[in-house]
């Protein structure tokens, strides 16, 4: 299969000199709303300052939803214009804003994204949209060489609130902005094409610099300068052969007139996970919870040469296993713990392992593993898309590593309910029950999404006042998992005027009761972005997992700010209920417009390693039918996944944090420990894990989990060289 990665939008970073850019820092900040706060003359000296690259809630405004204003004071030097080749427009870059904004420069409105509750359209959030407003340099309200005030009015409809996702700045739109650098990578050929496009109607002259470095030994393999004249509206192409290994490619274009540079760095995807062998290997959860009387469905995940023959000893009466597929079905009426022995054989050998079934009240005894439509398809999900990812989950072998849930997120619901108020699906899902049967026959689980409000976040029917009816409908369709997303419940909550914790918990309690009376098990996933410390009470409403943050996206900023901020929650994770830092962002993601993830290969290794250490639910967020070999390598490493599925169910703790690296440790059932050594810096770092610092005894045996390779005994410490934004993921034991 040919896989091309189009990377133009991935890692382009403009290397502008400091004097070409005004960094907008330390704004004055206040909650509330007043039209005068846009005026340049307004005195904001009594306001507090805030960081404009991090949401306001973690900065001393917990649970604050509603209006707030930021005011940035800055000098606008005319040298900014003088140093620019093109002199027409200023760019005001604000990164992202949760949820809607109106932005004013010296009192004049220069842009708005989303809309405010008082607007004609009513409130429309746009938390995920990058704000970049342009202002003509001829505008009368600009105050060159004097103080200017940029005022940003924000309305937060729920969640973290405010500016985030990057550092705001102002610069000139220049000739370098007309250059796009695109990289096309035919993975299996190890060849990269660089495409340099001139989007202006004039010639652009400059120098293209190409460099390839072997990251293992820091050796430069290629270092080449090419002088280019780019014709108007034309592209130039350069093909580069890249040798095997951990290669890093740096490409930059320096425009001749201004000396401004556009550049990108691309790390070639490198595969660490060894391919599974022919001999059977039993993977996935070693324990499974079911309620008495509920339909039982579990497919034993096994790698190895097909055909495989499955056998289970001591399977309790009421259950049967299909010898050819390894799917266990049936029902169990008596509570208790049942220890079974699974044996799988093929013509290359045999594997055996214990598998425990607990009949009681608890589901999700290990974190759920599966797929969810949102990060890939957004609201454009359809039954066809679910089926094609499900089929690929099986065909590409992911089901053999324990991936089983196929969860439809928002976008499946019909606009209106039926006359008797029942929920039904829109035309993209012609037959939900049939889809459920189709998934179950393959040993897969079926998940769905709703909101306790009148509407979901995507504007579809929510379950408000229809909770029991909806739960009954889900049950009839064979649903195994419900993600229940706060969204418009904020309106109900505000109308009721009760701000107690009980009022926050109420909608989740109502659905808890509705699910409890169903004749099947439905995993309950709470989604309300971590409000009111949900980890402290999610268990009381029978949540099997709870989102601890706002929505993730496929950037290092988003991944690292979410993932590395979960340390305080470690004690709330346990078998049956898990902290959920949101779904995976590897592979083809894009919320309706799929593109290759913008994370570098190292960042993707960090993502999967950290989510496994955090005992987080693992929900693949990409189009599995387009899975490339690198992403498959990330999702099919059984030793890495075993850290996530460990039956002890502990969440890792951060045991060391410096400005540039962190060490996280998770205790495992067999007495061993999984350790993630994460480099949060921009250059390679040598990090030493000193056993005595962490109460670990001398002489530990170390295994590299990604490479599945023993590294030997280490007496006092383990020293490793970790790639920028990358990880060394090891297991240690006596
Ligand atoms: C919220 C959730 C997302 C997704 C969307 C669907 O933003 O946090 O995970 O479910 O709603 O509209």
XYZ file of C-alpha atoms and ligand atoms in Angstrom, residues 127 374 379 409-410 449 456-458 483 485 487 527 529 547 550-551 582-583, ligand 1:
31
model
C -12.809 26.914 20.846
C -14.834 12.187 16.815
C -20.028 15.352 12.869
C -19.528 10.145 18.868
C -21.769 13.133 18.110
C -22.867 9.413 22.497
C -25.431 17.816 22.116
C -22.346 19.965 21.493
C -22.935 19.441 17.756
C -20.264 8.843 26.348
C -21.293 14.973 27.282
C -22.706 20.486 26.378
C -17.615 13.920 29.660
C -14.134 18.438 30.844
C -12.823 13.302 31.088
C -11.075 20.057 27.555
C -10.732 18.625 24.059
C -9.203 12.440 26.045
C -8.816 10.325 22.950
C -17.293 17.852 23.075
C -16.481 16.654 23.553
C -15.801 16.003 22.357
C -16.847 15.562 21.356
C -17.704 16.751 20.938
C -18.892 16.316 20.088
O -16.478 18.848 22.556
O -15.542 17.057 24.503
O -15.022 14.892 22.778
O -17.622 14.539 21.910
O -18.227 17.431 22.079
O -19.699 17.379 19.712
